[in-house]
PDB file of C-alpha atoms in Angstrom:
ATOM      1  CA  UNK A  14      72.105  45.357  47.996  1.00  0.00           C
ATOM      2  CA  UNK A  15      69.564  48.107  48.317  1.00  0.00           C
ATOM      3  CA  UNK A  16      69.748  48.763  44.602  1.00  0.00           C
ATOM      4  CA  UNK A  17      69.122  45.064  43.913  1.00  0.00           C
ATOM      5  CA  UNK A  18      66.019  45.051  46.086  1.00  0.00           C
ATOM      6  CA  UNK A  19      64.690  48.104  44.318  1.00  0.00           C
ATOM      7  CA  UNK A  20      65.230  46.428  40.937  1.00  0.00           C
ATOM      8  CA  UNK A  21      63.561  43.257  42.170  1.00  0.00           C
ATOM      9  CA  UNK A  22      60.551  45.221  43.434  1.00  0.00           C
ATOM     10  CA  UNK A  23      60.197  47.082  40.154  1.00  0.00           C
ATOM     11  CA  UNK A  24      60.299  43.773  38.247  1.00  0.00           C
ATOM     12  CA  UNK A  25      57.576  42.314  40.425  1.00  0.00           C
ATOM     13  CA  UNK A  26      55.436  45.382  39.916  1.00  0.00           C
ATOM     14  CA  UNK A  27      55.904  45.139  36.140  1.00  0.00           C
ATOM     15  CA  UNK A  28      55.019  41.445  36.176  1.00  0.00           C
ATOM     16  CA  UNK A  29      51.955  42.105  38.272  1.00  0.00           C
ATOM     17  CA  UNK A  30      50.953  44.868  35.888  1.00  0.00           C
ATOM     18  CA  UNK A  31      51.343  42.549  32.918  1.00  0.00           C
ATOM     19  CA  UNK A  32      49.271  39.863  34.615  1.00  0.00           C
ATOM     20  CA  UNK A  33      46.608  42.419  35.438  1.00  0.00           C
ATOM     21  CA  UNK A  34      46.526  43.603  31.837  1.00  0.00           C
ATOM     22  CA  UNK A  35      46.158  40.039  30.605  1.00  0.00           C
ATOM     23  CA  UNK A  36      43.337  39.394  33.033  1.00  0.00           C
ATOM     24  CA  UNK A  37      41.567  42.578  32.001  1.00  0.00           C
ATOM     25  CA  UNK A  38      41.879  41.585  28.325  1.00  0.00           C
ATOM     26  CA  UNK A  39      40.490  38.128  29.009  1.00  0.00           C
ATOM     27  CA  UNK A  40      37.545  39.574  30.933  1.00  0.00           C
ATOM     28  CA  UNK A  41      36.918  42.021  28.088  1.00  0.00           C
ATOM     29  CA  UNK A  42      36.885  39.197  25.510  1.00  0.00           C
ATOM     30  CA  UNK A  43      34.542  37.142  27.668  1.00  0.00           C
ATOM     31  CA  UNK A  44      32.195  40.103  28.140  1.00  0.00           C
ATOM     32  CA  UNK A  45      32.167  40.792  24.412  1.00  0.00           C
ATOM     33  CA  UNK A  46      31.327  37.170  23.633  1.00  0.00           C
ATOM     34  CA  UNK A  47      28.595  37.143  26.226  1.00  0.00           C
ATOM     35  CA  UNK A  48      27.042  40.347  24.974  1.00  0.00           C
ATOM     36  CA  UNK A  49      27.415  39.404  21.274  1.00  0.00           C
ATOM     37  CA  UNK A  50      24.358  37.715  19.777  1.00  0.00           C
ATOM     38  CA  UNK A  51      24.753  34.075  18.793  1.00  0.00           C
ATOM     39  CA  UNK A  52      24.461  33.953  14.998  1.00  0.00           C
ATOM     40  CA  UNK A  53      23.071  30.957  13.150  1.00  0.00           C
ATOM     41  CA  UNK A  54      22.698  30.258   9.417  1.00  0.00           C
ATOM     42  CA  UNK A  55      19.386  31.403   8.018  1.00  0.00           C
ATOM     43  CA  UNK A  56      20.020  29.821   4.598  1.00  0.00           C
ATOM     44  CA  UNK A  57      23.022  28.285   2.845  1.00  0.00           C
ATOM     45  CA  UNK A  58      23.872  27.708  -0.826  1.00  0.00           C
ATOM     46  CA  UNK A  59      21.806  30.705  -1.890  1.00  0.00           C
ATOM     47  CA  UNK A  60      21.836  32.066  -5.403  1.00  0.00           C
ATOM     48  CA  UNK A  61      22.724  35.706  -5.995  1.00  0.00           C
ATOM     49  CA  UNK A  62      19.101  36.701  -6.644  1.00  0.00           C
ATOM     50  CA  UNK A  63      17.803  34.958  -3.528  1.00  0.00           C
ATOM     51  CA  UNK A  64      20.582  36.411  -1.383  1.00  0.00           C
ATOM     52  CA  UNK A  65      19.834  39.954  -2.571  1.00  0.00           C
ATOM     53  CA  UNK A  66      16.088  39.578  -1.998  1.00  0.00           C
ATOM     54  CA  UNK A  67      16.560  38.127   1.504  1.00  0.00           C
ATOM     55  CA  UNK A  68      19.038  40.857   2.507  1.00  0.00           C
ATOM     56  CA  UNK A  69      16.564  43.526   1.382  1.00  0.00           C
ATOM     57  CA  UNK A  70      13.900  41.960   3.570  1.00  0.00           C
ATOM     58  CA  UNK A  71      16.247  41.771   6.568  1.00  0.00           C
ATOM     59  CA  UNK A  72      17.282  45.415   6.182  1.00  0.00           C
ATOM     60  CA  UNK A  73      13.665  46.572   5.885  1.00  0.00           C
ATOM     61  CA  UNK A  74      12.827  44.695   9.106  1.00  0.00           C
ATOM     62  CA  UNK A  75      15.920  46.013  10.922  1.00  0.00           C
ATOM     63  CA  UNK A  76      17.369  42.548  11.635  1.00  0.00           C
ATOM     64  CA  UNK A  77      21.117  42.202  12.119  1.00  0.00           C
ATOM     65  CA  UNK A  78      22.735  39.808   9.665  1.00  0.00           C
ATOM     66  CA  UNK A  79      26.066  38.551   8.396  1.00  0.00           C
ATOM     67  CA  UNK A  80      27.036  37.159   4.990  1.00  0.00           C
ATOM     68  CA  UNK A  81      29.655  34.590   4.138  1.00  0.00           C
ATOM     69  CA  UNK A  82      30.891  32.796   1.021  1.00  0.00           C
ATOM     70  CA  UNK A  83      30.134  35.824  -1.130  1.00  0.00           C
ATOM     71  CA  UNK A  84      26.532  35.998   0.007  1.00  0.00           C
ATOM     72  CA  UNK A  85      25.770  32.301  -0.375  1.00  0.00           C
ATOM     73  CA  UNK A  86      25.366  31.995   3.436  1.00  0.00           C
ATOM     74  CA  UNK A  87      23.335  34.443   5.525  1.00  0.00           C
ATOM     75  CA  UNK A  88      23.461  34.401   9.347  1.00  0.00           C
ATOM     76  CA  UNK A  89      21.050  36.104  11.737  1.00  0.00           C
ATOM     77  CA  UNK A  90      20.512  35.917  15.518  1.00  0.00           C
ATOM     78  CA  UNK A  91      19.779  32.327  16.439  1.00  0.00           C
ATOM     79  CA  UNK A  92      16.538  33.031  18.294  1.00  0.00           C
ATOM     80  CA  UNK A  93      15.014  34.619  15.187  1.00  0.00           C
ATOM     81  CA  UNK A  94      15.920  31.954  12.625  1.00  0.00           C
ATOM     82  CA  UNK A  95      12.694  29.912  12.668  1.00  0.00           C
ATOM     83  CA  UNK A  96      10.353  32.899  12.722  1.00  0.00           C
ATOM     84  CA  UNK A  97      12.296  34.578   9.920  1.00  0.00           C
ATOM     85  CA  UNK A  98      12.186  31.467   7.769  1.00  0.00           C
ATOM     86  CA  UNK A  99       8.409  31.313   8.109  1.00  0.00           C
ATOM     87  CA  UNK A 100       8.117  35.007   7.265  1.00  0.00           C
ATOM     88  CA  UNK A 101      10.272  34.637   4.167  1.00  0.00           C
ATOM     89  CA  UNK A 102       8.403  31.499   3.114  1.00  0.00           C
ATOM     90  CA  UNK A 103       5.163  33.515   3.031  1.00  0.00           C
ATOM     91  CA  UNK A 104       6.832  35.782   0.469  1.00  0.00           C
ATOM     92  CA  UNK A 105       8.076  32.852  -1.615  1.00  0.00           C
ATOM     93  CA  UNK A 106      11.735  33.144  -0.603  1.00  0.00           C
ATOM     94  CA  UNK A 107      14.077  31.594  -1.371  1.00  0.00           C
ATOM     95  CA  UNK A 108      12.998  30.734  -4.894  1.00  0.00           C
ATOM     96  CA  UNK A 109      16.089  28.693  -5.721  1.00  0.00           C
ATOM     97  CA  UNK A 110      17.182  31.218  -8.313  1.00  0.00           C
ATOM     98  CA  UNK A 111      14.159  30.560 -10.519  1.00  0.00           C
ATOM     99  CA  UNK A 112      10.612  31.823 -10.937  1.00  0.00           C
ATOM    100  CA  UNK A 113       7.866  29.244 -11.170  1.00  0.00           C
ATOM    101  CA  UNK A 114       4.162  29.673 -11.783  1.00  0.00           C
ATOM    102  CA  UNK A 115       4.213  32.844  -9.701  1.00  0.00           C
ATOM    103  CA  UNK A 116       5.354  34.573 -12.884  1.00  0.00           C
ATOM    104  CA  UNK A 117       1.681  34.703 -13.858  1.00  0.00           C
ATOM    105  CA  UNK A 118       0.871  36.606 -10.661  1.00  0.00           C
ATOM    106  CA  UNK A 119       2.468  39.716 -12.083  1.00  0.00           C
ATOM    107  CA  UNK A 120       0.079  42.348 -13.397  1.00  0.00           C
ATOM    108  CA  UNK A 121       2.270  43.226 -16.389  1.00  0.00           C
ATOM    109  CA  UNK A 122       1.506  39.836 -18.004  1.00  0.00           C
ATOM    110  CA  UNK A 123      -2.148  40.620 -18.636  1.00  0.00           C
ATOM    111  CA  UNK A 124      -1.544  42.510 -21.885  1.00  0.00           C
ATOM    112  CA  UNK A 125       1.246  40.277 -23.205  1.00  0.00           C
ATOM    113  CA  UNK A 126       1.029  38.395 -26.484  1.00  0.00           C
ATOM    114  CA  UNK A 127       0.431  34.660 -26.841  1.00  0.00           C
ATOM    115  CA  UNK A 128       4.090  34.161 -27.758  1.00  0.00           C
ATOM    116  CA  UNK A 129       5.240  35.742 -24.503  1.00  0.00           C
ATOM    117  CA  UNK A 130       2.667  33.728 -22.551  1.00  0.00           C
ATOM    118  CA  UNK A 131       3.935  30.491 -24.105  1.00  0.00           C
ATOM    119  CA  UNK A 132       7.516  31.398 -23.231  1.00  0.00           C
ATOM    120  CA  UNK A 133       6.493  32.231 -19.660  1.00  0.00           C
ATOM    121  CA  UNK A 134       4.628  28.936 -19.374  1.00  0.00           C
ATOM    122  CA  UNK A 135       7.723  27.047 -20.516  1.00  0.00           C
ATOM    123  CA  UNK A 136       9.927  28.946 -18.058  1.00  0.00           C
ATOM    124  CA  UNK A 137       7.481  28.314 -15.232  1.00  0.00           C
ATOM    125  CA  UNK A 138       7.295  24.583 -16.011  1.00  0.00           C
ATOM    126  CA  UNK A 139      11.084  24.291 -16.114  1.00  0.00           C
ATOM    127  CA  UNK A 140      11.456  26.149 -12.826  1.00  0.00           C
ATOM    128  CA  UNK A 141       8.806  24.100 -11.060  1.00  0.00           C
ATOM    129  CA  UNK A 142      10.447  20.863 -12.191  1.00  0.00           C
ATOM    130  CA  UNK A 143      13.843  22.144 -11.021  1.00  0.00           C
ATOM    131  CA  UNK A 144      12.401  22.957  -7.589  1.00  0.00           C
ATOM    132  CA  UNK A 145      10.868  19.502  -7.308  1.00  0.00           C
ATOM    133  CA  UNK A 146      14.135  17.811  -8.262  1.00  0.00           C
ATOM    134  CA  UNK A 147      16.019  19.899  -5.678  1.00  0.00           C
ATOM    135  CA  UNK A 148      13.795  18.461  -2.960  1.00  0.00           C
ATOM    136  CA  UNK A 149      15.386  15.044  -3.533  1.00  0.00           C
ATOM    137  CA  UNK A 150      18.161  14.021  -1.184  1.00  0.00           C
ATOM    138  CA  UNK A 151      21.717  14.681  -2.461  1.00  0.00           C
ATOM    139  CA  UNK A 152      20.489  17.197  -5.048  1.00  0.00           C
ATOM    140  CA  UNK A 153      21.993  20.630  -4.346  1.00  0.00           C
ATOM    141  CA  UNK A 154      20.693  22.442  -7.426  1.00  0.00           C
ATOM    142  CA  UNK A 155      19.071  21.569 -10.730  1.00  0.00           C
ATOM    143  CA  UNK A 156      18.353  23.198 -14.056  1.00  0.00           C
ATOM    144  CA  UNK A 157      15.795  21.827 -16.501  1.00  0.00           C
ATOM    145  CA  UNK A 158      15.542  22.573 -20.220  1.00  0.00           C
ATOM    146  CA  UNK A 159      12.505  21.395 -22.154  1.00  0.00           C
ATOM    147  CA  UNK A 160      12.116  21.123 -25.920  1.00  0.00           C
ATOM    148  CA  UNK A 161       8.410  21.086 -26.751  1.00  0.00           C
ATOM    149  CA  UNK A 162       7.808  20.990 -30.532  1.00  0.00           C
ATOM    150  CA  UNK A 163       4.788  22.825 -31.818  1.00  0.00           C
ATOM    151  CA  UNK A 164       1.719  20.836 -32.748  1.00  0.00           C
ATOM    152  CA  UNK A 165       1.696  19.614 -36.342  1.00  0.00           C
ATOM    153  CA  UNK A 166      -1.347  19.052 -38.498  1.00  0.00           C
ATOM    154  CA  UNK A 167      -0.298  15.565 -39.642  1.00  0.00           C
ATOM    155  CA  UNK A 168       0.839  12.761 -37.392  1.00  0.00           C
ATOM    156  CA  UNK A 169       3.802  11.894 -39.600  1.00  0.00           C
ATOM    157  CA  UNK A 170       5.244  15.388 -39.067  1.00  0.00           C
ATOM    158  CA  UNK A 171       5.006  15.154 -35.303  1.00  0.00           C
ATOM    159  CA  UNK A 172       8.226  15.303 -33.258  1.00  0.00           C
ATOM    160  CA  UNK A 173       8.597  13.928 -29.751  1.00  0.00           C
ATOM    161  CA  UNK A 174       9.488  16.334 -26.919  1.00  0.00           C
ATOM    162  CA  UNK A 175      12.772  15.989 -25.056  1.00  0.00           C
ATOM    163  CA  UNK A 176      14.391  17.300 -21.888  1.00  0.00           C
ATOM    164  CA  UNK A 177      17.886  17.871 -20.529  1.00  0.00           C
ATOM    165  CA  UNK A 178      18.738  18.253 -16.841  1.00  0.00           C
ATOM    166  CA  UNK A 179      21.929  19.571 -15.249  1.00  0.00           C
ATOM    167  CA  UNK A 180      22.392  18.541 -11.605  1.00  0.00           C
ATOM    168  CA  UNK A 181      24.725  19.566  -8.840  1.00  0.00           C
ATOM    169  CA  UNK A 182      24.823  16.623  -6.478  1.00  0.00           C
ATOM    170  CA  UNK A 183      26.263  15.947  -3.071  1.00  0.00           C
ATOM    171  CA  UNK A 184      27.934  12.569  -3.396  1.00  0.00           C
ATOM    172  CA  UNK A 185      26.692  10.215  -6.116  1.00  0.00           C
ATOM    173  CA  UNK A 186      23.293   9.113  -7.411  1.00  0.00           C
ATOM    174  CA  UNK A 187      22.421   5.470  -7.915  1.00  0.00           C
ATOM    175  CA  UNK A 188      20.572   4.089 -10.921  1.00  0.00           C
ATOM    176  CA  UNK A 189      17.253   4.082  -9.091  1.00  0.00           C
ATOM    177  CA  UNK A 190      17.439   7.789  -8.293  1.00  0.00           C
ATOM    178  CA  UNK A 191      18.415   8.634 -11.882  1.00  0.00           C
ATOM    179  CA  UNK A 192      15.454   6.679 -13.248  1.00  0.00           C
ATOM    180  CA  UNK A 193      13.192   8.346 -10.690  1.00  0.00           C
ATOM    181  CA  UNK A 194      14.227  11.801 -11.950  1.00  0.00           C
ATOM    182  CA  UNK A 195      13.613  10.713 -15.543  1.00  0.00           C
ATOM    183  CA  UNK A 196      10.112   9.455 -14.752  1.00  0.00           C
ATOM    184  CA  UNK A 197       9.351  12.521 -12.630  1.00  0.00           C
ATOM    185  CA  UNK A 198      10.065  14.882 -15.519  1.00  0.00           C
ATOM    186  CA  UNK A 199       8.522  12.637 -18.183  1.00  0.00           C
ATOM    187  CA  UNK A 200       5.141  12.303 -16.486  1.00  0.00           C
ATOM    188  CA  UNK A 201       4.981  16.055 -15.859  1.00  0.00           C
ATOM    189  CA  UNK A 202       5.285  16.884 -19.564  1.00  0.00           C
ATOM    190  CA  UNK A 203       2.702  15.709 -22.082  1.00  0.00           C
ATOM    191  CA  UNK A 204       4.082  13.297 -24.658  1.00  0.00           C
ATOM    192  CA  UNK A 205       7.530  13.034 -23.059  1.00  0.00           C
ATOM    193  CA  UNK A 206       8.943   9.554 -22.466  1.00  0.00           C
ATOM    194  CA  UNK A 207      11.553   8.791 -19.772  1.00  0.00           C
ATOM    195  CA  UNK A 208      14.006   7.606 -22.433  1.00  0.00           C
ATOM    196  CA  UNK A 209      14.022  11.128 -23.918  1.00  0.00           C
ATOM    197  CA  UNK A 210      15.353  12.755 -20.718  1.00  0.00           C
ATOM    198  CA  UNK A 211      19.109  13.420 -20.602  1.00  0.00           C
ATOM    199  CA  UNK A 212      20.852  14.022 -17.253  1.00  0.00           C
ATOM    200  CA  UNK A 213      24.388  15.273 -16.522  1.00  0.00           C
ATOM    201  CA  UNK A 214      26.058  16.330 -13.271  1.00  0.00           C
ATOM    202  CA  UNK A 215      28.290  19.299 -12.439  1.00  0.00           C
ATOM    203  CA  UNK A 216      31.404  17.327 -13.457  1.00  0.00           C
ATOM    204  CA  UNK A 217      30.036  16.717 -16.934  1.00  0.00           C
ATOM    205  CA  UNK A 218      29.388  13.041 -16.288  1.00  0.00           C
ATOM    206  CA  UNK A 219      26.564  11.638 -18.387  1.00  0.00           C
ATOM    207  CA  UNK A 220      24.089  10.003 -16.021  1.00  0.00           C
ATOM    208  CA  UNK A 221      21.341   9.342 -18.593  1.00  0.00           C
ATOM    209  CA  UNK A 222      21.835   9.551 -22.351  1.00  0.00           C
ATOM    210  CA  UNK A 223      18.291  10.508 -23.317  1.00  0.00           C
ATOM    211  CA  UNK A 224      18.224   8.212 -26.382  1.00  0.00           C
ATOM    212  CA  UNK A 225      16.155   5.164 -27.173  1.00  0.00           C
ATOM    213  CA  UNK A 226      16.913   2.313 -24.778  1.00  0.00           C
ATOM    214  CA  UNK A 227      19.486  -0.264 -25.777  1.00  0.00           C
ATOM    215  CA  UNK A 228      18.012  -3.648 -24.962  1.00  0.00           C
ATOM    216  CA  UNK A 229      21.397  -5.319 -24.749  1.00  0.00           C
ATOM    217  CA  UNK A 230      22.718  -2.581 -22.478  1.00  0.00           C
ATOM    218  CA  UNK A 231      19.664  -2.781 -20.257  1.00  0.00           C
ATOM    219  CA  UNK A 232      19.991  -6.551 -19.961  1.00  0.00           C
ATOM    220  CA  UNK A 233      23.706  -6.388 -19.163  1.00  0.00           C
ATOM    221  CA  UNK A 234      23.127  -3.646 -16.581  1.00  0.00           C
ATOM    222  CA  UNK A 235      20.389  -5.679 -14.933  1.00  0.00           C
ATOM    223  CA  UNK A 236      22.577  -8.787 -14.822  1.00  0.00           C
ATOM    224  CA  UNK A 237      25.477  -6.842 -13.337  1.00  0.00           C
ATOM    225  CA  UNK A 238      23.162  -5.392 -10.709  1.00  0.00           C
ATOM    226  CA  UNK A 239      22.003  -8.888  -9.761  1.00  0.00           C
ATOM    227  CA  UNK A 240      25.625  -9.996  -9.439  1.00  0.00           C
ATOM    228  CA  UNK A 241      26.420  -7.014  -7.203  1.00  0.00           C
ATOM    229  CA  UNK A 242      23.419  -7.743  -5.005  1.00  0.00           C
ATOM    230  CA  UNK A 243      24.497 -11.379  -4.657  1.00  0.00           C
ATOM    231  CA  UNK A 244      28.033 -10.322  -3.696  1.00  0.00           C
ATOM    232  CA  UNK A 245      26.741  -7.859  -1.109  1.00  0.00           C
ATOM    233  CA  UNK A 246      24.430 -10.482   0.424  1.00  0.00           C
ATOM    234  CA  UNK A 247      27.186 -13.111   0.617  1.00  0.00           C
ATOM    235  CA  UNK A 248      29.675 -10.604   2.050  1.00  0.00           C
ATOM    236  CA  UNK A 249      27.208  -9.663   4.770  1.00  0.00           C
ATOM    237  CA  UNK A 250      26.587 -13.287   5.671  1.00  0.00           C
ATOM    238  CA  UNK A 251      30.325 -14.068   5.852  1.00  0.00           C
ATOM    239  CA  UNK A 252      30.988 -10.930   7.955  1.00  0.00           C
ATOM    240  CA  UNK A 253      28.357 -12.031  10.472  1.00  0.00           C
ATOM    241  CA  UNK A 254      29.979 -15.455  10.770  1.00  0.00           C
ATOM    242  CA  UNK A 255      33.515 -14.093  11.105  1.00  0.00           C
ATOM    243  CA  UNK A 256      32.490 -11.318  13.508  1.00  0.00           C
ATOM    244  CA  UNK A 257      31.105 -13.921  15.889  1.00  0.00           C
ATOM    245  CA  UNK A 258      34.618 -15.434  16.131  1.00  0.00           C
ATOM    246  CA  UNK A 259      36.804 -12.315  16.074  1.00  0.00           C
ATOM    247  CA  UNK A 260      35.966  -8.797  17.181  1.00  0.00           C
ATOM    248  CA  UNK A 261      33.781  -6.765  14.827  1.00  0.00           C
ATOM    249  CA  UNK A 262      35.820  -4.670  12.424  1.00  0.00           C
ATOM    250  CA  UNK A 263      38.907  -6.890  12.601  1.00  0.00           C
ATOM    251  CA  UNK A 264      38.163  -8.753   9.379  1.00  0.00           C
ATOM    252  CA  UNK A 265      37.797  -7.635   5.788  1.00  0.00           C
ATOM    253  CA  UNK A 266      35.689  -9.753   3.512  1.00  0.00           C
ATOM    254  CA  UNK A 267      35.748  -9.651  -0.290  1.00  0.00           C
ATOM    255  CA  UNK A 268      33.359 -11.736  -2.351  1.00  0.00           C
ATOM    256  CA  UNK A 269      33.431 -12.208  -6.128  1.00  0.00           C
ATOM    257  CA  UNK A 270      30.444 -13.914  -7.695  1.00  0.00           C
ATOM    258  CA  UNK A 271      30.539 -15.531 -11.108  1.00  0.00           C
ATOM    259  CA  UNK A 272      26.984 -16.258 -12.182  1.00  0.00           C
ATOM    260  CA  UNK A 273      26.091 -18.255 -15.256  1.00  0.00           C
ATOM    261  CA  UNK A 274      23.193 -16.376 -16.843  1.00  0.00           C
ATOM    262  CA  UNK A 275      22.818 -18.788 -19.763  1.00  0.00           C
ATOM    263  CA  UNK A 276      19.296 -20.070 -20.175  1.00  0.00           C
ATOM    264  CA  UNK A 277      17.882 -22.982 -22.123  1.00  0.00           C
ATOM    265  CA  UNK A 278      14.301 -22.930 -23.311  1.00  0.00           C
ATOM    266  CA  UNK A 279      12.817 -26.267 -24.360  1.00  0.00           C
ATOM    267  CA  UNK A 280       9.391 -26.778 -25.922  1.00  0.00           C
ATOM    268  CA  UNK A 281       7.962 -30.258 -26.540  1.00  0.00           C
ATOM    269  CA  UNK A 282       4.712 -31.565 -28.033  1.00  0.00           C
ATOM    270  CA  UNK A 283       3.625 -35.133 -27.247  1.00  0.00           C
ATOM    271  CA  UNK A 284       0.972 -36.969 -29.271  1.00  0.00           C
ATOM    272  CA  UNK A 285      -0.902 -39.910 -27.748  1.00  0.00           C
ATOM    273  CA  UNK A 286      -2.636 -42.006 -30.437  1.00  0.00           C
ATOM    274  CA  UNK A 287      -4.820 -43.628 -27.795  1.00  0.00           C
ATOM    275  CA  UNK A 288      -5.931 -40.358 -26.276  1.00  0.00           C
ATOM    276  CA  UNK A 289      -7.917 -38.812 -29.086  1.00  0.00           C
ATOM    277  CA  UNK A 290     -10.186 -35.962 -28.081  1.00  0.00           C
ATOM    278  CA  UNK A 291     -13.117 -34.746 -30.138  1.00  0.00           C
ATOM    279  CA  UNK A 292     -12.393 -31.176 -31.177  1.00  0.00           C
ATOM    280  CA  UNK A 293     -15.598 -30.425 -33.111  1.00  0.00           C
ATOM    281  CA  UNK A 294     -18.657 -32.260 -34.432  1.00  0.00           C
ATOM    282  CA  UNK A 295     -20.920 -31.161 -37.265  1.00  0.00           C
ATOM    283  CA  UNK A 296     -24.158 -33.042 -38.075  1.00  0.00           C
ATOM    284  CA  UNK A 297     -26.578 -32.317 -40.927  1.00  0.00           C
ATOM    285  CA  UNK A 298     -29.910 -34.182 -41.426  1.00  0.00           C
ATOM    286  CA  UNK A 299     -32.338 -33.733 -44.341  1.00  0.00           C
ATOM    287  CA  UNK A 300     -35.938 -35.125 -44.604  1.00  0.00           C
ATOM    288  CA  UNK A 301     -38.216 -34.716 -47.678  1.00  0.00           C
ATOM    289  CA  UNK A 302     -41.683 -36.104 -48.611  1.00  0.00           C
ATOM    290  CA  UNK A 303     -43.516 -35.863 -51.985  1.00  0.00           C
ATOM    291  CA  UNK A 304     -47.081 -37.054 -52.991  1.00  0.00           C
ATOM    292  CA  UNK A 305     -48.524 -37.463 -56.520  1.00  0.00           C
ATOM    293  CA  UNK A 306     -52.306 -36.968 -57.107  1.00  0.00           C
ATOM    294  CA  UNK A 307     -54.453 -39.162 -59.400  1.00  0.00           C
ATOM    295  CA  UNK A 308     -56.961 -37.808 -61.932  1.00  0.00           C
ATOM    296  CA  UNK A 309     -55.223 -34.543 -62.554  1.00  0.00           C
ATOM    297  CA  UNK A 310     -56.407 -31.216 -61.288  1.00  0.00           C
ATOM    298  CA  UNK A 311     -60.157 -30.985 -60.444  1.00  0.00           C
ATOM    299  CA  UNK A 312     -62.322 -28.639 -58.477  1.00  0.00           C
ATOM    300  CA  UNK A 313     -62.563 -31.195 -55.677  1.00  0.00           C
ATOM    301  CA  UNK A 314     -58.881 -31.665 -55.026  1.00  0.00           C
ATOM    302  CA  UNK A 315     -58.332 -27.909 -54.909  1.00  0.00           C
ATOM    303  CA  UNK A 316     -60.553 -27.479 -51.854  1.00  0.00           C
ATOM    304  CA  UNK A 317     -58.974 -27.182 -48.357  1.00  0.00           C
ATOM    305  CA  UNK A 318     -58.288 -30.557 -46.719  1.00  0.00           C
ATOM    306  CA  UNK A 319     -58.935 -32.257 -50.004  1.00  0.00           C
ATOM    307  CA  UNK A 320     -55.953 -34.592 -49.449  1.00  0.00           C
ATOM    308  CA  UNK A 321     -57.433 -35.820 -46.168  1.00  0.00           C
ATOM    309  CA  UNK A 322     -60.641 -36.874 -47.837  1.00  0.00           C
ATOM    310  CA  UNK A 323     -58.905 -38.963 -50.486  1.00  0.00           C
ATOM    311  CA  UNK A 324     -57.927 -41.665 -47.929  1.00  0.00           C
ATOM    312  CA  UNK A 325     -54.383 -42.151 -49.205  1.00  0.00           C
ATOM    313  CA  UNK A 326     -55.082 -41.965 -52.877  1.00  0.00           C
ATOM    314  CA  UNK A 327     -52.003 -41.368 -55.107  1.00  0.00           C
ATOM    315  CA  UNK A 328     -48.274 -42.170 -54.736  1.00  0.00           C
ATOM    316  CA  UNK A 329     -46.250 -40.907 -51.719  1.00  0.00           C
ATOM    317  CA  UNK A 330     -42.418 -40.733 -51.689  1.00  0.00           C
ATOM    318  CA  UNK A 331     -40.192 -39.998 -48.619  1.00  0.00           C
ATOM    319  CA  UNK A 332     -36.384 -39.525 -48.401  1.00  0.00           C
ATOM    320  CA  UNK A 333     -34.030 -39.092 -45.394  1.00  0.00           C
ATOM    321  CA  UNK A 334     -30.247 -38.274 -45.373  1.00  0.00           C
ATOM    322  CA  UNK A 335     -27.791 -37.708 -42.488  1.00  0.00           C
ATOM    323  CA  UNK A 336     -24.274 -36.251 -42.784  1.00  0.00           C
ATOM    324  CA  UNK A 337     -21.917 -36.100 -39.739  1.00  0.00           C
ATOM    325  CA  UNK A 338     -18.351 -34.670 -39.600  1.00  0.00           C
ATOM    326  CA  UNK A 339     -16.159 -35.248 -36.523  1.00  0.00           C
ATOM    327  CA  UNK A 340     -12.745 -33.513 -36.016  1.00  0.00           C
ATOM    328  CA  UNK A 341     -10.313 -35.031 -33.501  1.00  0.00           C
ATOM    329  CA  UNK A 342      -7.498 -33.324 -31.591  1.00  0.00           C
ATOM    330  CA  UNK A 343      -4.431 -35.515 -31.758  1.00  0.00           C
TER     331      UNK A 343
END
């Protein structure tokens, strides 16, 4: 009996020791979490160049950081995120993996040749367009390639510029957003038309062909869009009616619209014989008068006002003609 009590007491002591150890471990974990700084993402989806440049800045400033996803995500203490973003923005970071017009801020470009300057201008224009496209919702990253033919002496030898864009999107882009990107790039490049801009996504799906527009394809796409809009409007109206009877979300509505897009154009011309209208009128009138003198040519009839002193002597002839042309509108 005594031995049993001793064993029972030792077991209780061991259990109490285990509980104490667990409690100490829990308190240690809690203290470590309390004392550890709360980390928040500074930037996500960074390119390798941007990640390296930002890490160098953080190390020079002595700021604690963490990296994830192979450097694509950088975390720093949460209370320093906003201030650090403003500081990095003053230095032009992140650049999105590309260098825009700041390439001309470098001092080593002053003695470069015109060929190098033209290449740098093309690179800068492509990078600036890529940055602008990335500011659009659902666009994660973008790359722009421009083909700008050199100026030709004769107009017949001139070639139109073109552009190709590779996008990494989050979700899907609608037709309006695709056309907006085409117009954005086209109006930023001299001589480039929106139809000459080709767009693909990261899956290799052709979003815009970049060829001359197909009128039949454009018409069919527009008609299909009108049909889809009509279906969506009717489905919404039916859902509102059904939802007022049953609970919202308890009914599924499907609407299929068959629209007859055939058109008939009729042109008619009606002629009223009784309703003639004068279109144009042309009138010409001629008057002429001739007088014959008696006695031939003398010194008296050559004087000024000699005819007035003759009191109607001689023969006088007068003629008058009138010609009128009237055109009527039937």
